[in-house]
mmCIF file of C-alpha atoms in Angstrom:
data_model
loop_
_atom_site.group_PDB
_atom_site.id
_atom_site.type_symbol
_atom_site.label_atom_id
_atom_site.label_comp_id
_atom_site.label_asym_id
_atom_site.label_seq_id
_atom_site.Cartn_x
_atom_site.Cartn_y
_atom_site.Cartn_z
ATOM 1 C CA UNK A 5 0.000 0.000 0.000
ATOM 2 C CA UNK A 6 1.233 3.465 -0.906
ATOM 3 C CA UNK A 7 2.346 5.616 2.074
ATOM 4 C CA UNK A 8 1.283 9.222 2.453
ATOM 5 C CA UNK A 9 3.746 11.996 1.611
ATOM 6 C CA UNK A 10 4.826 13.653 4.852
ATOM 7 C CA UNK A 11 6.424 16.729 3.226
ATOM 8 C CA UNK A 12 3.391 19.020 3.861
ATOM 9 C CA UNK A 13 3.343 17.932 7.528
ATOM 10 C CA UNK A 14 7.051 18.693 7.890
ATOM 11 C CA UNK A 15 6.630 22.082 6.204
ATOM 12 C CA UNK A 16 3.676 22.918 8.466
ATOM 13 C CA UNK A 17 5.406 21.782 11.662
ATOM 14 C CA UNK A 18 8.677 23.568 10.875
ATOM 15 C CA UNK A 19 6.728 26.639 9.749
ATOM 16 C CA UNK A 20 4.711 26.621 12.977
ATOM 17 C CA UNK A 21 7.875 26.385 15.054
ATOM 18 C CA UNK A 22 9.723 29.089 13.103
ATOM 19 C CA UNK A 23 6.736 31.467 13.160
ATOM 20 C CA UNK A 24 6.219 30.814 16.881
ATOM 21 C CA UNK A 25 9.831 31.776 17.576
ATOM 22 C CA UNK A 26 9.430 34.886 15.402
ATOM 23 C CA UNK A 27 6.224 35.819 17.276
ATOM 24 C CA UNK A 28 8.123 35.504 20.565
ATOM 25 C CA UNK A 29 11.028 37.605 19.278
ATOM 26 C CA UNK A 30 8.769 40.348 17.896
ATOM 27 C CA UNK A 31 6.755 40.276 21.125
ATOM 28 C CA UNK A 32 9.946 40.754 23.164
ATOM 29 C CA UNK A 33 11.002 43.574 20.807
ATOM 30 C CA UNK A 34 7.661 45.372 21.311
ATOM 31 C CA UNK A 35 7.984 44.945 25.090
ATOM 32 C CA UNK A 36 11.576 46.247 25.141
ATOM 33 C CA UNK A 37 11.045 49.047 22.580
ATOM 34 C CA UNK A 38 7.446 50.305 22.894
ATOM 35 C CA UNK A 39 8.300 53.516 20.998
ATOM 36 C CA UNK A 40 8.432 51.737 17.626
ATOM 37 C CA UNK A 41 6.573 53.648 14.901
ATOM 38 C CA UNK A 42 3.014 52.721 14.063
ATOM 39 C CA UNK A 43 3.943 52.177 10.419
ATOM 40 C CA UNK A 44 6.659 49.655 11.320
ATOM 41 C CA UNK A 45 4.293 47.815 13.687
ATOM 42 C CA UNK A 46 1.663 47.679 10.925
ATOM 43 C CA UNK A 47 4.062 46.290 8.317
ATOM 44 C CA UNK A 48 5.617 43.741 10.677
ATOM 45 C CA UNK A 49 2.259 42.464 11.918
ATOM 46 C CA UNK A 50 0.716 42.441 8.433
ATOM 47 C CA UNK A 51 3.530 40.348 6.971
ATOM 48 C CA UNK A 52 3.581 37.998 9.975
ATOM 49 C CA UNK A 53 -0.184 37.421 9.788
ATOM 50 C CA UNK A 54 -0.071 36.622 6.071
ATOM 51 C CA UNK A 55 2.890 34.230 6.395
ATOM 52 C CA UNK A 56 1.462 32.491 9.469
ATOM 53 C CA UNK A 57 -1.946 32.280 7.777
ATOM 54 C CA UNK A 58 -0.363 30.509 4.789
ATOM 55 C CA UNK A 59 1.485 28.101 7.090
ATOM 56 C CA UNK A 60 -1.766 27.347 8.897
ATOM 57 C CA UNK A 61 -3.457 26.536 5.585
ATOM 58 C CA UNK A 62 -0.607 24.156 4.693
ATOM 59 C CA UNK A 63 -1.054 22.593 8.140
ATOM 60 C CA UNK A 64 -4.762 22.122 7.647
ATOM 61 C CA UNK A 65 -4.300 20.301 4.349
ATOM 62 C CA UNK A 66 -1.313 18.247 5.572
ATOM 63 C CA UNK A 67 -3.529 15.721 7.420
ATOM 64 C CA UNK A 68 -1.148 15.024 10.290
ATOM 65 C CA UNK A 69 -1.479 11.872 12.376
ATOM 66 C CA UNK A 70 -3.453 13.156 15.396
ATOM 67 C CA UNK A 71 -5.309 15.954 13.542
ATOM 68 C CA UNK A 72 -5.102 18.155 16.633
ATOM 69 C CA UNK A 73 -2.882 21.147 15.938
ATOM 70 C CA UNK A 74 -4.289 22.010 12.525
ATOM 71 C CA UNK A 75 -7.973 21.149 12.879
ATOM 72 C CA UNK A 76 -9.179 24.786 12.965
ATOM 73 C CA UNK A 77 -6.528 26.229 10.656
ATOM 74 C CA UNK A 78 -8.598 26.487 7.480
ATOM 75 C CA UNK A 79 -10.759 29.199 9.043
ATOM 76 C CA UNK A 80 -8.043 30.729 11.204
ATOM 77 C CA UNK A 81 -5.440 30.772 8.430
ATOM 78 C CA UNK A 82 -7.879 32.489 6.074
ATOM 79 C CA UNK A 83 -8.737 35.039 8.777
ATOM 80 C CA UNK A 84 -5.063 35.797 9.424
ATOM 81 C CA UNK A 85 -4.351 36.315 5.726
ATOM 82 C CA UNK A 86 -7.331 38.690 5.395
ATOM 83 C CA UNK A 87 -6.307 40.667 8.493
ATOM 84 C CA UNK A 88 -2.706 40.814 7.291
ATOM 85 C CA UNK A 89 -3.735 42.214 3.905
ATOM 86 C CA UNK A 90 -5.938 44.869 5.563
ATOM 87 C CA UNK A 91 -3.107 45.904 7.888
ATOM 88 C CA UNK A 92 -0.570 46.080 5.030
ATOM 89 C CA UNK A 93 -2.854 48.177 2.847
ATOM 90 C CA UNK A 94 -3.247 50.828 5.563
ATOM 91 C CA UNK A 95 -0.473 50.382 8.117
ATOM 92 C CA UNK A 96 -0.670 53.917 9.548
ATOM 93 C CA UNK A 97 -4.411 54.258 9.921
ATOM 94 C CA UNK A 98 -5.271 50.908 11.433
ATOM 95 C CA UNK A 99 -3.691 51.012 14.887
ATOM 96 C CA UNK A 100 -7.037 50.723 16.675
ATOM 97 C CA UNK A 101 -8.054 48.024 14.223
ATOM 98 C CA UNK A 102 -4.768 46.165 14.841
ATOM 99 C CA UNK A 103 -5.332 46.010 18.594
ATOM 100 C CA UNK A 104 -8.933 44.872 18.320
ATOM 101 C CA UNK A 105 -8.383 42.448 15.421
ATOM 102 C CA UNK A 106 -5.247 40.913 16.904
ATOM 103 C CA UNK A 107 -6.904 40.736 20.321
ATOM 104 C CA UNK A 108 -9.874 38.865 18.840
ATOM 105 C CA UNK A 109 -7.530 36.598 16.852
ATOM 106 C CA UNK A 110 -5.456 35.761 19.960
ATOM 107 C CA UNK A 111 -8.622 35.201 22.012
ATOM 108 C CA UNK A 112 -10.128 32.955 19.329
ATOM 109 C CA UNK A 113 -6.897 31.000 18.953
ATOM 110 C CA UNK A 114 -6.736 30.585 22.729
ATOM 111 C CA UNK A 115 -10.271 29.188 22.735
ATOM 112 C CA UNK A 116 -9.462 26.801 19.875
ATOM 113 C CA UNK A 117 -6.339 25.678 21.714
ATOM 114 C CA UNK A 118 -8.431 24.946 24.841
ATOM 115 C CA UNK A 119 -10.336 22.442 22.706
ATOM 116 C CA UNK A 120 -7.047 21.080 21.385
ATOM 117 C CA UNK A 121 -5.847 20.645 24.987
ATOM 118 C CA UNK A 122 -9.006 18.701 25.872
ATOM 119 C CA UNK A 123 -8.578 16.518 22.774
ATOM 120 C CA UNK A 124 -4.871 16.062 23.579
ATOM 121 C CA UNK A 125 -5.770 14.671 26.979
ATOM 122 C CA UNK A 126 -7.996 12.079 25.290
ATOM 123 C CA UNK A 127 -5.086 11.116 23.015
ATOM 124 C CA UNK A 128 -2.851 10.657 26.046
ATOM 125 C CA UNK A 129 -0.520 13.571 25.261
ATOM 126 C CA UNK A 130 1.234 14.431 28.514
ATOM 127 C CA UNK A 131 1.605 18.159 27.807
ATOM 128 C CA UNK A 132 -2.172 18.725 27.487
ATOM 129 C CA UNK A 133 -2.263 20.692 30.758
ATOM 130 C CA UNK A 134 0.501 23.027 29.525
ATOM 131 C CA UNK A 135 -1.425 23.676 26.303
ATOM 132 C CA UNK A 136 -4.537 24.422 28.382
ATOM 133 C CA UNK A 137 -2.663 26.783 30.717
ATOM 134 C CA UNK A 138 -1.003 28.653 27.835
ATOM 135 C CA UNK A 139 -4.302 28.838 25.916
ATOM 136 C CA UNK A 140 -6.058 30.444 28.886
ATOM 137 C CA UNK A 141 -3.165 32.903 29.371
ATOM 138 C CA UNK A 142 -3.159 33.849 25.659
ATOM 139 C CA UNK A 143 -6.945 34.254 25.714
ATOM 140 C CA UNK A 144 -6.737 36.599 28.722
ATOM 141 C CA UNK A 145 -4.109 38.756 27.005
ATOM 142 C CA UNK A 146 -6.317 38.790 23.888
ATOM 143 C CA UNK A 147 -9.230 40.094 25.962
ATOM 144 C CA UNK A 148 -6.993 42.852 27.377
ATOM 145 C CA UNK A 149 -5.983 43.854 23.842
ATOM 146 C CA UNK A 150 -9.624 44.134 22.788
ATOM 147 C CA UNK A 151 -10.708 46.047 25.907
ATOM 148 C CA UNK A 152 -7.612 48.310 25.899
ATOM 149 C CA UNK A 153 -7.732 49.300 29.570
ATOM 150 C CA UNK A 154 -5.316 52.205 28.914
ATOM 151 C CA UNK A 155 -4.930 54.619 26.010
ATOM 152 C CA UNK A 156 -1.150 55.110 26.186
ATOM 153 C CA UNK A 157 0.454 53.998 22.907
ATOM 154 C CA UNK A 158 3.555 52.769 24.752
ATOM 155 C CA UNK A 159 1.555 50.646 27.188
ATOM 156 C CA UNK A 160 -0.593 49.242 24.359
ATOM 157 C CA UNK A 161 2.538 48.339 22.379
ATOM 158 C CA UNK A 162 3.898 46.502 25.438
ATOM 159 C CA UNK A 163 0.544 44.720 25.773
ATOM 160 C CA UNK A 164 0.720 43.848 22.067
ATOM 161 C CA UNK A 165 4.196 42.440 22.721
ATOM 162 C CA UNK A 166 2.895 40.274 25.566
ATOM 163 C CA UNK A 167 0.072 38.972 23.360
ATOM 164 C CA UNK A 168 2.529 38.015 20.591
ATOM 165 C CA UNK A 169 4.815 36.375 23.149
ATOM 166 C CA UNK A 170 1.931 34.384 24.666
ATOM 167 C CA UNK A 171 0.677 33.355 21.217
ATOM 168 C CA UNK A 172 4.177 32.334 20.144
ATOM 169 C CA UNK A 173 4.779 30.174 23.217
ATOM 170 C CA UNK A 174 1.314 28.599 22.885
ATOM 171 C CA UNK A 175 1.782 27.716 19.204
ATOM 172 C CA UNK A 176 5.293 26.398 19.861
ATOM 173 C CA UNK A 177 3.998 24.115 22.600
ATOM 174 C CA UNK A 178 1.142 22.853 20.414
ATOM 175 C CA UNK A 179 3.380 22.204 17.397
ATOM 176 C CA UNK A 180 6.022 20.349 19.390
ATOM 177 C CA UNK A 181 3.674 18.245 21.511
ATOM 178 C CA UNK A 182 0.791 17.397 19.168
ATOM 179 C CA UNK A 183 2.181 17.239 15.617
ATOM 180 C CA UNK A 184 3.571 13.751 15.098
ATOM 181 C CA UNK A 185 5.133 12.851 11.777
ATOM 182 C CA UNK A 186 5.460 9.189 10.970
ATOM 183 C CA UNK A 187 7.335 8.301 7.810
ATOM 184 C CA UNK A 188 5.236 5.233 7.020
ATOM 185 C CA UNK A 189 1.818 6.800 7.584
ATOM 186 C CA UNK A 190 -0.866 5.189 5.466
ATOM 187 C CA UNK A 191 -3.674 7.069 3.683
ATOM 188 C CA UNK A 192 -6.978 7.468 5.555
ATOM 189 C CA UNK A 193 -9.009 5.368 3.168
ATOM 190 C CA UNK A 194 -8.087 1.989 1.900
ATOM 191 C CA UNK A 195 -7.910 1.943 -1.826
ATOM 192 C CA UNK A 196 -9.237 -1.403 -2.918
ATOM 193 C CA UNK A 197 -9.103 -2.825 -6.349
ATOM 194 C CA UNK A 198 -12.267 -4.534 -7.379
ATOM 195 C CA UNK A 199 -12.487 -7.137 -10.067
ATOM 196 C CA UNK A 200 -15.761 -7.803 -11.767
ATOM 197 C CA UNK A 201 -16.962 -11.406 -11.660
ATOM 198 C CA UNK A 202 -18.502 -12.493 -14.907
#
């Protein structure tokens, strides 16, 4: 029986890990340097959302073994690409939009990851509790981004940095603990050859 090609799964897993590290690094940069210009923030976030959205789409169609990490990525990847395009088209004028949209995206991803944590527990994945804890933390930071408890641009940029850091750590944990690539994975459906009896 023909084995399934694992290249899309590898691309998705490596892409998830790389983008998670980049999210963490950009988050730390925003925390350390909250005076970064609005235009730069817009371009950086727009590009990151588009790239991560594409990686999520690859993940969704890769059909990994457990089907945990990528199960919601068709919708979420499409959303990220759309948000990224909007932010890139108007990077200066969308600061309020960026905070609300990214806050909703982080909150939604946190909620999806809560479900992934529950499913991971059923699969016997030991790190399910860590995924759950990180998902709740990311969701809380997402809520803060949407509510914007302060109006200071510096404080909001730091909060944006914390949300990117939380999202990066969450996605890194999910990719490492739930995406399993097996070189001899078989297709989902058995392809049978039928012979007509005359």
